[in-house]
Amino acid sequence: MLAARQILHENFEKSPWLRRRPNERNVFYQLMVRAGDPFDRILGKLAEHGVEAVDLNLACDAPEIRACLAGSALFNNLDALSQVAEQCRRHWSGILTAKIRLGDETPEWQKKFAERVRVLEDSGIDALIVHTRFFREKFKRRARHEFIPWIAANARVPIIANGDIAGPEDVAAMADNLRPARAIMIGRHAIVRPWLFAAWDTTVQIDHTAVWHRMCDYIEEDFPPEVAFRRIQMFTKYFAANYAFGHPLRTTVSNARSIAGIRERATSFFAAKPRVVTRPLVAGV
Ligand SMILES: Cc1cc2nc3c(=O)[nH]c(=O)nc-3n(C[C@H](O)[C@H](O)[C@H](O)COP(=O)(O)O)c2cc1C
């Protein structure tokens, strides 16, 4: 998620948030937007740099995002939402999507949800990504994909279902609920298993140690050391879910003091040939 206004001050060749590797294609630039943002200039700059797709974040419920009247606060404010969606569409001719949740868990949530979907559709948005949880649930309980058929039946745009999908087995197990969606989006499990999509319908031999190091190389290449340090710790927290006993990897890396220290500790964890699980579990963030 990129703070939309900040894009005006960033350099596309240098910014770790904006630049892409030549082999990266079809990257969505997700924006934290709010009413009054200079969308003509922001979206103009993205177009100038060859960005193909923009997603509006209307799902984030973090207090600092709400305080900016963005994310879930923008979703809840129908007038501001309508203004933002309409202006984004006016100034962006590429693919435009919005990421939403179910809203606030109140008895009339479906009515409010449908109103907002209508506003987004009327603005000319191309598709909606729905994380089927309520805002205040954060990552608790489970995603409620049983609402996808209702959402898709009442929407004129394609629906992309998101939440708690770990791979093809989950898609098969939830097929009845997911079928009305046009696509799925995977978040946390794609961090746990970055090869997930390559291995979707074929068998791929994975060298876990090599993948972990390659990810760390990319992160170090992209970010200044202090940011890279925290990102590698966060990635490792997810990656540890690949192991039957991944807890020592998580804790040893979270107690390290430097990137070199992280690499050293992870290397000795991998050297013990820890047992890999076929179905990693993630819980919360
Ligand atoms: C560490 C972390 C960072 C996230 N950052 C974003 C974000 O910037 N924008 C967004 O729309 N969702 C973000 N999400 C939410 C995911 O996109 C996704 O909606 C959520 O994790 C549920 O899907 P999953 O069960 O496949 O992970 C984030 C989630 C996690 C765990």
Coordinates of N, CA and C in Angstrom, one line a residue, residues 6-237:
Q6 N 2.3 10.7 -1.4 CA 3.8 10.5 -1.3 C 4.4 10.2 -2.7
I7 N 3.6 9.6 -3.6 CA 4.2 9.2 -4.9 C 4.7 10.4 -5.6
L8 N 4.1 11.6 -5.4 CA 4.5 12.8 -6.1 C 5.9 13.2 -5.7
H9 N 6.4 12.7 -4.6 CA 7.8 13.1 -4.1 C 8.8 11.9 -4.3
E10 N 8.4 10.8 -4.9 CA 9.2 9.7 -5.0 C 9.8 9.6 -6.4
N11 N 11.0 9.0 -6.5 CA 11.7 8.7 -7.8 C 11.5 7.3 -8.2
F12 N 10.8 7.1 -9.3 CA 10.5 5.7 -9.8 C 11.7 4.8 -10.0
E13 N 12.8 5.4 -10.3 CA 14.0 4.6 -10.6 C 14.7 4.2 -9.3
K14 N 14.5 5.0 -8.2 CA 15.2 4.7 -7.0 C 14.4 4.2 -5.9
S15 N 13.1 4.6 -5.8 CA 12.3 4.3 -4.6 C 12.0 2.8 -4.5
P16 N 12.4 2.1 -3.4 CA 12.1 0.7 -3.2 C 10.6 0.4 -3.3
W17 N 9.8 1.4 -3.0 CA 8.4 1.2 -3.0 C 7.8 1.1 -4.4
L18 N 8.4 1.9 -5.3 CA 7.9 2.0 -6.6 C 8.6 1.3 -7.8
R19 N 9.9 1.1 -7.6 CA 10.6 0.5 -8.8 C 10.3 -1.0 -8.9
R20 N 10.4 -1.4 -10.2 CA 10.2 -2.9 -10.5 C 11.4 -3.5 -11.1
R21 N 11.6 -4.7 -10.9 CA 12.6 -5.4 -11.7 C 12.1 -5.7 -13.1
P22 N 13.0 -5.8 -14.1 CA 12.5 -5.9 -15.5 C 11.6 -7.1 -15.7
N23 N 11.8 -8.2 -14.9 CA 11.0 -9.4 -15.1 C 9.6 -9.3 -14.3
E24 N 9.4 -8.2 -13.6 CA 8.1 -8.1 -12.9 C 7.1 -7.5 -13.8
R25 N 6.0 -8.2 -14.0 CA 5.0 -7.7 -14.9 C 3.7 -7.6 -14.2
N26 N 2.7 -6.8 -14.7 CA 1.4 -6.8 -14.2 C 1.4 -6.5 -12.7
V27 N 2.2 -5.6 -12.2 CA 2.2 -5.2 -10.8 C 1.1 -4.2 -10.5
F28 N 0.2 -4.5 -9.5 CA -0.8 -3.6 -9.1 C -0.1 -2.6 -8.1
Y29 N -0.3 -1.3 -8.3 CA 0.1 -0.3 -7.4 C -1.1 0.0 -6.5
Q30 N -1.0 -0.4 -5.3 CA -2.2 -0.2 -4.4 C -2.0 1.1 -3.6
L31 N -3.1 1.9 -3.7 CA -2.9 3.3 -3.1 C -3.8 3.4 -1.8
M32 N -3.2 4.1 -0.9 CA -4.0 4.7 0.3 C -4.4 6.0 -0.2
V33 N -5.7 6.2 -0.4 CA -6.3 7.4 -1.0 C -7.2 8.1 0.0
R34 N -7.4 9.4 -0.2 CA -8.5 10.0 0.6 C -9.0 11.2 -0.2
A35 N -10.2 11.7 0.2 CA -10.8 12.8 -0.5 C -9.8 14.0 -0.5
G36 N -9.8 14.6 -1.6 CA -8.9 15.8 -1.7 C -7.5 15.5 -2.2
D37 N -7.2 14.3 -2.4 CA -5.8 14.0 -3.0 C -5.8 14.5 -4.4
P38 N -4.6 15.0 -4.9 CA -4.5 15.5 -6.3 C -4.4 14.3 -7.2
F39 N -5.6 13.6 -7.5 CA -5.5 12.4 -8.3 C -5.0 12.6 -9.7
D40 N -5.3 13.8 -10.3 CA -4.8 14.0 -11.6 C -3.3 13.9 -11.7
R41 N -2.6 14.5 -10.7 CA -1.1 14.4 -10.7 C -0.6 13.1 -10.3
I42 N -1.2 12.5 -9.3 CA -0.8 11.2 -8.8 C -0.9 10.1 -9.8
L43 N -2.1 10.0 -10.4 CA -2.3 9.0 -11.4 C -1.6 9.3 -12.7
G44 N -1.5 10.6 -13.0 CA -0.7 11.0 -14.2 C 0.7 10.5 -14.1
K45 N 1.3 10.6 -12.9 CA 2.7 10.2 -12.7 C 2.8 8.6 -12.8
L46 N 1.8 7.9 -12.3 CA 1.9 6.4 -12.4 C 1.8 6.1 -13.9
A47 N 0.9 6.7 -14.7 CA 0.8 6.4 -16.1 C 2.1 6.7 -16.9
E48 N 2.7 7.9 -16.5 CA 3.9 8.3 -17.2 C 5.0 7.2 -17.0
H49 N 4.9 6.4 -15.9 CA 5.9 5.4 -15.6 C 5.5 4.0 -16.0
G50 N 4.4 3.9 -16.8 CA 4.1 2.7 -17.4 C 3.3 1.7 -16.5
V51 N 2.8 2.2 -15.4 CA 2.0 1.4 -14.5 C 0.7 1.0 -15.2
E52 N 0.3 -0.3 -15.1 CA -0.8 -0.8 -15.8 C -2.1 -0.9 -14.9
A53 N -1.9 -1.1 -13.6 CA -3.1 -1.3 -12.8 C -2.9 -0.7 -11.4
V54 N -4.1 -0.1 -11.0 CA -4.1 0.6 -9.7 C -5.3 0.0 -8.8
D55 N -5.0 -0.2 -7.6 CA -6.0 -0.7 -6.6 C -6.2 0.3 -5.5
L56 N -7.4 0.5 -5.1 CA -7.7 1.5 -4.0 C -7.9 0.7 -2.8
N57 N -7.1 1.0 -1.7 CA -7.3 0.3 -0.5 C -8.4 0.9 0.3
L58 N -9.5 0.2 0.4 CA -10.7 0.6 1.2 C -10.9 -0.4 2.3
A59 N -9.9 -1.2 2.6 CA -10.1 -2.3 3.5 C -9.2 -2.2 4.8
C60 N -8.2 -1.4 4.8 CA -7.3 -1.3 5.9 C -8.0 -0.6 7.1
D61 N -8.0 -1.2 8.3 CA -8.7 -0.7 9.4 C -7.7 -0.2 10.5
A62 N -6.4 -0.1 10.2 CA -5.4 0.3 11.1 C -5.7 1.8 11.6
P63 N -5.6 2.1 12.9 CA -6.0 3.4 13.4 C -5.3 4.5 12.7
E64 N -4.0 4.4 12.3 CA -3.3 5.5 11.7 C -3.8 5.7 10.2
I65 N -4.4 4.7 9.6 CA -5.0 4.9 8.3 C -6.4 5.5 8.4
R66 N -7.1 5.0 9.4 CA -8.4 5.6 9.7 C -8.3 7.1 10.0
A67 N -7.3 7.4 10.8 CA -7.1 8.8 11.2 C -6.9 9.7 10.0
C68 N -6.4 9.2 8.9 CA -6.2 9.9 7.6 C -7.5 9.9 6.8
L69 N -8.5 9.3 7.3 CA -9.8 9.2 6.6 C -9.6 8.4 5.3
A70 N -8.7 7.4 5.4 CA -8.5 6.5 4.3 C -8.9 5.1 4.7
G71 N -8.7 4.1 3.9 CA -9.0 2.7 4.2 C -10.4 2.5 4.6
S72 N -10.7 1.8 5.7 CA -12.0 1.5 6.1 C -12.9 2.8 6.4
A73 N -12.2 3.9 6.8 CA -12.9 5.1 7.1 C -13.5 5.7 5.8
L74 N -12.7 5.5 4.7 CA -13.2 6.0 3.4 C -14.3 5.1 2.9
F75 N -14.2 3.8 3.1 CA -15.3 2.9 2.7 C -16.6 3.3 3.4
N76 N -16.5 3.7 4.7 CA -17.7 4.0 5.4 C -18.3 5.3 5.1
N77 N -17.5 6.2 4.5 CA -18.1 7.6 4.2 C -18.5 7.6 2.7
L78 N -19.8 7.4 2.5 CA -20.3 7.2 1.2 C -20.0 8.3 0.2
D79 N -20.2 9.6 0.7 CA -19.9 10.7 -0.2 C -18.5 10.8 -0.6
A80 N -17.6 10.7 0.4 CA -16.2 10.8 0.1 C -15.8 9.6 -0.8
L81 N -16.3 8.4 -0.6 CA -16.0 7.3 -1.4 C -16.4 7.5 -2.9
S82 N -17.6 8.1 -3.0 CA -18.1 8.3 -4.4 C -17.2 9.3 -5.1
Q83 N -16.8 10.4 -4.4 CA -16.0 11.4 -4.9 C -14.6 10.8 -5.4
V84 N -14.0 10.1 -4.5 CA -12.7 9.5 -4.7 C -12.7 8.5 -5.9
A85 N -13.7 7.6 -5.9 CA -13.8 6.6 -6.9 C -14.0 7.3 -8.3
E86 N -14.9 8.3 -8.3 CA -15.2 8.9 -9.5 C -14.0 9.7 -10.1
Q87 N -13.2 10.4 -9.2 CA -12.0 11.1 -9.7 C -10.9 10.2 -10.1
C88 N -10.8 9.0 -9.4 CA -9.7 8.1 -9.8 C -10.0 7.6 -11.2
R89 N -11.3 7.2 -11.4 CA -11.7 6.7 -12.7 C -11.5 7.7 -13.8
R90 N -11.8 9.0 -13.5 CA -11.6 10.1 -14.5 C -10.2 10.2 -14.9
H91 N -9.3 10.0 -13.9 CA -7.8 10.3 -14.2 C -7.0 9.0 -14.5
W92 N -7.7 7.9 -14.5 CA -6.9 6.6 -14.7 C -7.6 5.8 -15.7
S93 N -7.0 5.5 -16.9 CA -7.6 4.7 -17.9 C -7.2 3.3 -17.9
G94 N -6.2 2.9 -17.0 CA -5.7 1.5 -16.9 C -6.7 0.8 -16.0
I95 N -6.3 -0.4 -15.6 CA -7.1 -1.3 -14.8 C -7.3 -0.6 -13.4
L96 N -8.5 -0.5 -12.9 CA -8.7 0.1 -11.6 C -9.6 -0.8 -10.8
T97 N -9.1 -1.3 -9.6 CA -9.8 -2.1 -8.7 C -9.9 -1.5 -7.4
A98 N -10.7 -2.1 -6.5 CA -10.7 -1.6 -5.1 C -10.7 -2.9 -4.2
K99 N -10.0 -2.7 -3.1 CA -10.0 -3.9 -2.1 C -10.9 -3.5 -1.0
I100 N -11.8 -4.4 -0.7 CA -12.8 -4.1 0.4 C -12.9 -5.2 1.4
R101 N -13.5 -5.0 2.5 CA -13.9 -6.0 3.4 C -15.5 -6.0 3.5
L102 N -16.0 -6.7 4.4 CA -17.5 -6.8 4.4 C -18.1 -5.5 5.1
G103 N -17.3 -4.8 5.8 CA -17.7 -3.5 6.5 C -17.8 -3.7 8.0
D104 N -18.6 -3.0 8.6 CA -18.8 -3.1 10.1 C -19.8 -4.2 10.4
E105 N -19.6 -5.0 11.4 CA -20.6 -6.1 11.6 C -21.8 -5.5 12.4
T106 N -22.8 -5.0 11.7 CA -24.0 -4.5 12.2 C -25.2 -5.3 11.6
P107 N -26.4 -5.2 12.1 CA -27.5 -6.0 11.5 C -27.7 -5.6 10.1
E108 N -27.4 -4.3 9.7 CA -27.7 -3.9 8.3 C -26.5 -3.8 7.4
W109 N -25.5 -4.7 7.8 CA -24.2 -4.5 7.0 C -24.4 -4.8 5.5
Q110 N -25.3 -5.8 5.2 CA -25.4 -6.1 3.8 C -26.0 -5.0 2.9
K111 N -26.9 -4.2 3.6 CA -27.5 -3.0 2.9 C -26.3 -2.0 2.6
K112 N -25.5 -1.8 3.6 CA -24.5 -0.8 3.5 C -23.4 -1.3 2.5
F113 N -23.1 -2.6 2.6 CA -22.1 -3.1 1.6 C -22.6 -3.0 0.2
A114 N -23.9 -3.3 0.0 CA -24.4 -3.2 -1.4 C -24.4 -1.8 -1.9
E115 N -24.7 -0.8 -1.0 CA -24.7 0.6 -1.4 C -23.3 1.0 -1.9
R116 N -22.3 0.5 -1.2 CA -20.9 0.9 -1.5 C -20.4 0.2 -2.8
V117 N -20.9 -1.0 -2.9 CA -20.5 -1.7 -4.2 C -21.1 -1.0 -5.4
R118 N -22.4 -0.5 -5.2 CA -23.0 0.2 -6.3 C -22.3 1.5 -6.6
V119 N -21.8 2.2 -5.6 CA -21.1 3.5 -5.8 C -19.8 3.2 -6.6
L120 N -19.1 2.1 -6.2 CA -17.9 1.8 -6.9 C -18.1 1.4 -8.3
E121 N -19.2 0.6 -8.5 CA -19.5 0.2 -9.9 C -19.9 1.4 -10.7
D122 N -20.7 2.2 -10.2 CA -21.2 3.4 -10.9 C -20.0 4.3 -11.3
S123 N -18.9 4.3 -10.5 CA -17.8 5.1 -10.9 C -17.0 4.5 -12.1
G124 N -17.3 3.2 -12.3 CA -16.6 2.6 -13.5 C -15.4 1.7 -13.1
I125 N -15.4 1.3 -11.8 CA -14.3 0.4 -11.4 C -14.3 -0.9 -12.1
D126 N -13.2 -1.5 -12.3 CA -13.1 -2.8 -13.2 C -13.4 -4.0 -12.4
A127 N -13.0 -4.1 -11.1 CA -13.3 -5.3 -10.4 C -13.1 -5.0 -8.9
L128 N -13.7 -5.9 -8.1 CA -13.6 -5.7 -6.6 C -12.9 -6.9 -6.0
I129 N -11.9 -6.6 -5.1 CA -11.3 -7.7 -4.4 C -11.9 -7.7 -3.0
V130 N -12.5 -8.8 -2.6 CA -13.2 -8.8 -1.3 C -12.6 -9.7 -0.3
H131 N -12.0 -9.2 0.8 CA -11.5 -10.0 1.9 C -12.8 -10.2 2.8
T132 N -13.3 -11.4 2.8 CA -14.6 -11.6 3.4 C -14.5 -11.7 5.0
R133 N -14.0 -10.7 5.5 CA -14.1 -10.5 7.0 C -14.6 -9.1 7.3
F134 N -15.2 -8.9 8.5 CA -15.5 -7.5 8.9 C -14.3 -6.8 9.3
F135 N -14.4 -5.5 9.3 CA -13.2 -4.6 9.6 C -12.6 -5.0 11.0
R136 N -13.5 -5.1 12.0 CA -12.9 -5.2 13.4 C -12.4 -6.6 13.7
E137 N -12.7 -7.5 12.7 CA -12.2 -8.9 13.0 C -10.7 -9.0 12.8
K138 N -10.1 -8.0 12.1 CA -8.7 -8.1 11.8 C -8.4 -9.4 11.0
F139 N -7.7 -10.4 11.7 CA -7.5 -11.7 11.1 C -8.1 -12.8 11.9
K140 N -9.1 -12.5 12.8 CA -9.6 -13.5 13.7 C -10.7 -14.3 12.9
R141 N -11.1 -15.3 13.6 CA -12.1 -16.3 13.0 C -11.7 -16.7 11.6
R142 N -12.6 -16.9 10.7 CA -12.2 -17.3 9.4 C -12.9 -16.4 8.4
A143 N -12.4 -16.4 7.2 CA -13.0 -15.6 6.1 C -14.4 -16.2 5.8
R144 N -15.3 -15.4 5.5 CA -16.7 -15.8 5.3 C -17.0 -15.9 3.8
H145 N -16.4 -16.9 3.2 CA -16.7 -17.1 1.8 C -18.1 -17.5 1.4
E146 N -18.8 -17.8 2.4 CA -20.2 -18.2 2.1 C -21.0 -17.0 1.6
F147 N -20.4 -15.7 1.8 CA -21.1 -14.5 1.3 C -20.7 -14.2 -0.2
I148 N -19.7 -14.9 -0.7 CA -19.3 -14.6 -2.1 C -20.4 -14.8 -3.1
P149 N -21.2 -15.9 -3.0 CA -22.3 -16.1 -4.0 C -23.2 -14.9 -4.0
W150 N -23.6 -14.4 -2.8 CA -24.5 -13.2 -2.7 C -23.8 -12.0 -3.2
I151 N -22.5 -11.8 -2.9 CA -21.8 -10.6 -3.4 C -21.8 -10.6 -4.9
A152 N -21.4 -11.8 -5.5 CA -21.2 -11.9 -6.9 C -22.5 -11.7 -7.6
A153 N -23.6 -12.3 -7.0 CA -24.9 -12.2 -7.7 C -25.4 -10.8 -7.7
N154 N -25.0 -9.9 -6.8 CA -25.5 -8.6 -6.7 C -24.5 -7.6 -7.3
A155 N -23.4 -8.0 -7.9 CA -22.4 -7.1 -8.4 C -22.4 -7.2 -10.0
R156 N -22.1 -6.0 -10.6 CA -22.0 -6.0 -12.1 C -20.5 -6.2 -12.5
V157 N -19.6 -6.1 -11.5 CA -18.2 -6.3 -11.9 C -17.6 -7.6 -11.3
P158 N -16.5 -8.1 -11.9 CA -16.0 -9.3 -11.4 C -15.5 -9.2 -9.9
I159 N -15.7 -10.3 -9.2 CA -15.4 -10.3 -7.8 C -14.1 -11.2 -7.6
I160 N -13.2 -10.7 -6.9 CA -12.0 -11.5 -6.6 C -12.0 -11.9 -5.1
A161 N -12.1 -13.2 -4.8 CA -12.2 -13.6 -3.4 C -10.9 -13.7 -2.7
N162 N -10.8 -13.2 -1.5 CA -9.6 -13.2 -0.7 C -9.9 -13.5 0.8
G163 N -8.9 -14.3 1.3 CA -9.0 -14.6 2.8 C -8.9 -16.1 3.0
D164 N -7.8 -16.4 3.7 CA -7.6 -17.8 4.2 C -7.5 -18.9 3.1
I165 N -7.1 -18.5 1.9 CA -6.9 -19.5 0.9 C -5.4 -19.8 0.8
A166 N -5.1 -21.1 1.0 CA -3.7 -21.5 1.1 C -3.2 -22.1 -0.2
G167 N -4.1 -22.6 -1.1 CA -3.6 -23.2 -2.3 C -4.8 -24.0 -3.0
P168 N -4.4 -24.8 -4.0 CA -5.5 -25.4 -4.8 C -6.4 -26.3 -4.0
E169 N -5.9 -26.9 -2.9 CA -6.8 -27.8 -2.1 C -7.9 -27.0 -1.4
D170 N -7.5 -25.8 -1.0 CA -8.6 -24.9 -0.4 C -9.6 -24.5 -1.4
V171 N -9.1 -24.2 -2.6 CA -10.0 -23.7 -3.7 C -11.0 -24.8 -4.0
A172 N -10.5 -26.1 -4.0 CA -11.3 -27.2 -4.3 C -12.3 -27.4 -3.2
A173 N -11.8 -27.3 -1.9 CA -12.7 -27.5 -0.8 C -13.8 -26.5 -0.7
M174 N -13.5 -25.3 -1.1 CA -14.5 -24.2 -1.0 C -15.1 -23.8 -2.3
A175 N -15.1 -24.8 -3.3 CA -15.5 -24.5 -4.7 C -16.9 -24.0 -4.8
D176 N -17.8 -24.5 -4.0 CA -19.2 -24.0 -4.2 C -19.3 -22.5 -3.9
N177 N -18.6 -22.1 -2.8 CA -18.6 -20.7 -2.5 C -17.8 -19.8 -3.4
L178 N -16.7 -20.3 -3.8 CA -15.7 -19.5 -4.6 C -16.1 -19.5 -6.1
R179 N -16.9 -20.4 -6.6 CA -17.1 -20.5 -8.0 C -17.7 -19.2 -8.6
P180 N -18.6 -18.5 -7.9 CA -19.1 -17.2 -8.5 C -18.1 -16.1 -8.6
A181 N -17.0 -16.3 -7.9 CA -15.9 -15.3 -8.0 C -15.1 -15.5 -9.3
R182 N -14.6 -14.4 -9.9 CA -13.9 -14.6 -11.1 C -12.4 -15.0 -10.9
A183 N -11.9 -14.7 -9.7 CA -10.5 -15.0 -9.4 C -10.4 -15.0 -7.9
I184 N -9.2 -15.5 -7.5 CA -8.9 -15.4 -6.1 C -7.6 -14.6 -5.8
M185 N -7.5 -14.1 -4.6 CA -6.2 -13.5 -4.3 C -5.7 -14.1 -3.0
I186 N -4.4 -14.4 -3.0 CA -3.7 -15.0 -1.9 C -2.7 -14.1 -1.3
G187 N -2.8 -13.9 0.0 CA -1.9 -13.0 0.7 C -0.8 -13.7 1.5
R188 N -1.1 -14.1 2.7 CA -0.1 -14.7 3.6 C 0.6 -16.0 3.1
H189 N -0.2 -16.8 2.5 CA 0.4 -18.1 2.0 C 1.4 -17.9 0.9
A190 N 1.2 -16.7 0.2 CA 2.2 -16.5 -0.9 C 3.5 -16.0 -0.3
I191 N 3.5 -15.5 1.0 CA 4.7 -15.1 1.7 C 5.4 -16.4 2.2
V192 N 4.5 -17.3 2.8 CA 5.1 -18.5 3.3 C 5.7 -19.3 2.2
R193 N 5.0 -19.4 1.1 CA 5.5 -20.2 0.0 C 5.5 -19.4 -1.3
P194 N 6.6 -18.6 -1.5 CA 6.7 -17.8 -2.7 C 6.5 -18.5 -4.0
W195 N 6.7 -19.8 -4.0 CA 6.6 -20.6 -5.2 C 5.2 -21.1 -5.5
L196 N 4.3 -20.7 -4.6 CA 2.9 -21.2 -4.6 C 2.2 -21.2 -6.0
F197 N 2.4 -20.1 -6.7 CA 1.7 -20.0 -8.0 C 2.4 -20.9 -9.1
A198 N 3.7 -20.9 -9.0 CA 4.5 -21.7 -10.0 C 4.2 -23.2 -9.8
A199 N 3.8 -23.6 -8.5 CA 3.6 -25.0 -8.2 C 2.1 -25.3 -8.2
W200 N 1.3 -24.4 -8.7 CA -0.2 -24.5 -8.5 C -0.7 -25.8 -9.1
D201 N -0.3 -26.1 -10.4 CA -0.9 -27.4 -11.0 C 0.2 -28.3 -11.5
T202 N 1.4 -28.2 -10.9 CA 2.5 -29.0 -11.3 C 3.4 -29.2 -10.1
T203 N 4.2 -30.3 -10.2 CA 5.1 -30.5 -9.0 C 6.4 -29.8 -9.3
V204 N 6.8 -29.0 -8.3 CA 8.1 -28.3 -8.4 C 9.0 -28.7 -7.2
Q205 N 10.2 -29.0 -7.5 CA 11.2 -29.3 -6.4 C 11.6 -28.0 -5.8
I206 N 11.5 -27.9 -4.5 CA 11.8 -26.6 -3.8 C 13.0 -26.8 -2.9
D207 N 14.0 -25.9 -3.1 CA 15.1 -25.8 -2.2 C 14.8 -24.7 -1.2
H208 N 14.2 -25.0 -0.1 CA 13.7 -24.0 0.9 C 14.8 -23.0 1.3
T209 N 16.0 -23.6 1.5 CA 17.1 -22.7 2.0 C 17.5 -21.7 0.9
A210 N 17.5 -22.2 -0.3 CA 17.9 -21.3 -1.4 C 16.8 -20.2 -1.6
V211 N 15.5 -20.6 -1.5 CA 14.5 -19.6 -1.6 C 14.6 -18.5 -0.5
W212 N 14.8 -19.0 0.7 CA 14.9 -18.0 1.8 C 16.1 -17.0 1.6
H213 N 17.2 -17.5 1.1 CA 18.4 -16.6 0.9 C 18.1 -15.7 -0.3
R214 N 17.4 -16.2 -1.3 CA 17.2 -15.4 -2.5 C 16.2 -14.2 -2.1
M215 N 15.2 -14.6 -1.3 CA 14.3 -13.5 -0.8 C 15.1 -12.5 0.0
C216 N 15.9 -12.9 0.8 CA 16.7 -12.0 1.6 C 17.6 -11.1 0.7
D217 N 18.2 -11.7 -0.3 CA 19.0 -11.0 -1.3 C 18.2 -9.9 -1.9
Y218 N 17.0 -10.2 -2.4 CA 16.1 -9.2 -3.0 C 15.8 -8.1 -2.0
I219 N 15.4 -8.5 -0.8 CA 15.1 -7.4 0.2 C 16.3 -6.5 0.5
E220 N 17.4 -7.1 0.6 CA 18.6 -6.3 0.8 C 19.0 -5.4 -0.3
E221 N 18.7 -5.9 -1.5 CA 19.0 -5.1 -2.7 C 18.0 -3.9 -2.8
D222 N 16.8 -4.1 -2.3 CA 15.8 -3.1 -2.5 C 15.8 -2.0 -1.4
F223 N 16.0 -2.4 -0.1 CA 15.8 -1.5 1.0 C 17.0 -1.1 1.7
P224 N 17.0 0.1 2.4 CA 18.1 0.4 3.2 C 18.2 -0.6 4.4
P225 N 19.4 -0.8 5.0 CA 19.6 -1.9 5.9 C 18.6 -1.9 7.1
E226 N 18.2 -0.8 7.7 CA 17.3 -0.9 8.8 C 15.9 -1.4 8.4
V227 N 15.5 -1.0 7.2 CA 14.2 -1.5 6.7 C 14.3 -2.9 6.3
A228 N 15.4 -3.3 5.6 CA 15.6 -4.6 5.2 C 15.6 -5.6 6.4
F229 N 16.3 -5.2 7.4 CA 16.4 -6.0 8.6 C 15.0 -6.4 9.2
R230 N 14.1 -5.4 9.3 CA 12.7 -5.7 9.8 C 11.9 -6.5 8.8
R231 N 12.1 -6.3 7.5 CA 11.4 -7.0 6.5 C 11.8 -8.5 6.4
I232 N 13.1 -8.7 6.6 CA 13.6 -10.1 6.6 C 13.1 -10.8 7.8
Q233 N 13.0 -10.1 8.9 CA 12.4 -10.8 10.1 C 11.0 -11.1 9.9
M234 N 10.2 -10.2 9.3 CA 8.8 -10.5 9.0 C 8.6 -11.6 8.0
F235 N 9.4 -11.6 7.0 CA 9.3 -12.7 6.0 C 9.6 -14.0 6.7
T236 N 10.6 -14.0 7.5 CA 11.0 -15.3 8.2 C 10.0 -15.8 9.1
K237 N 9.3 -14.9 9.8 CA 8.2 -15.3 10.6 C 7.1 -16.1 9.8

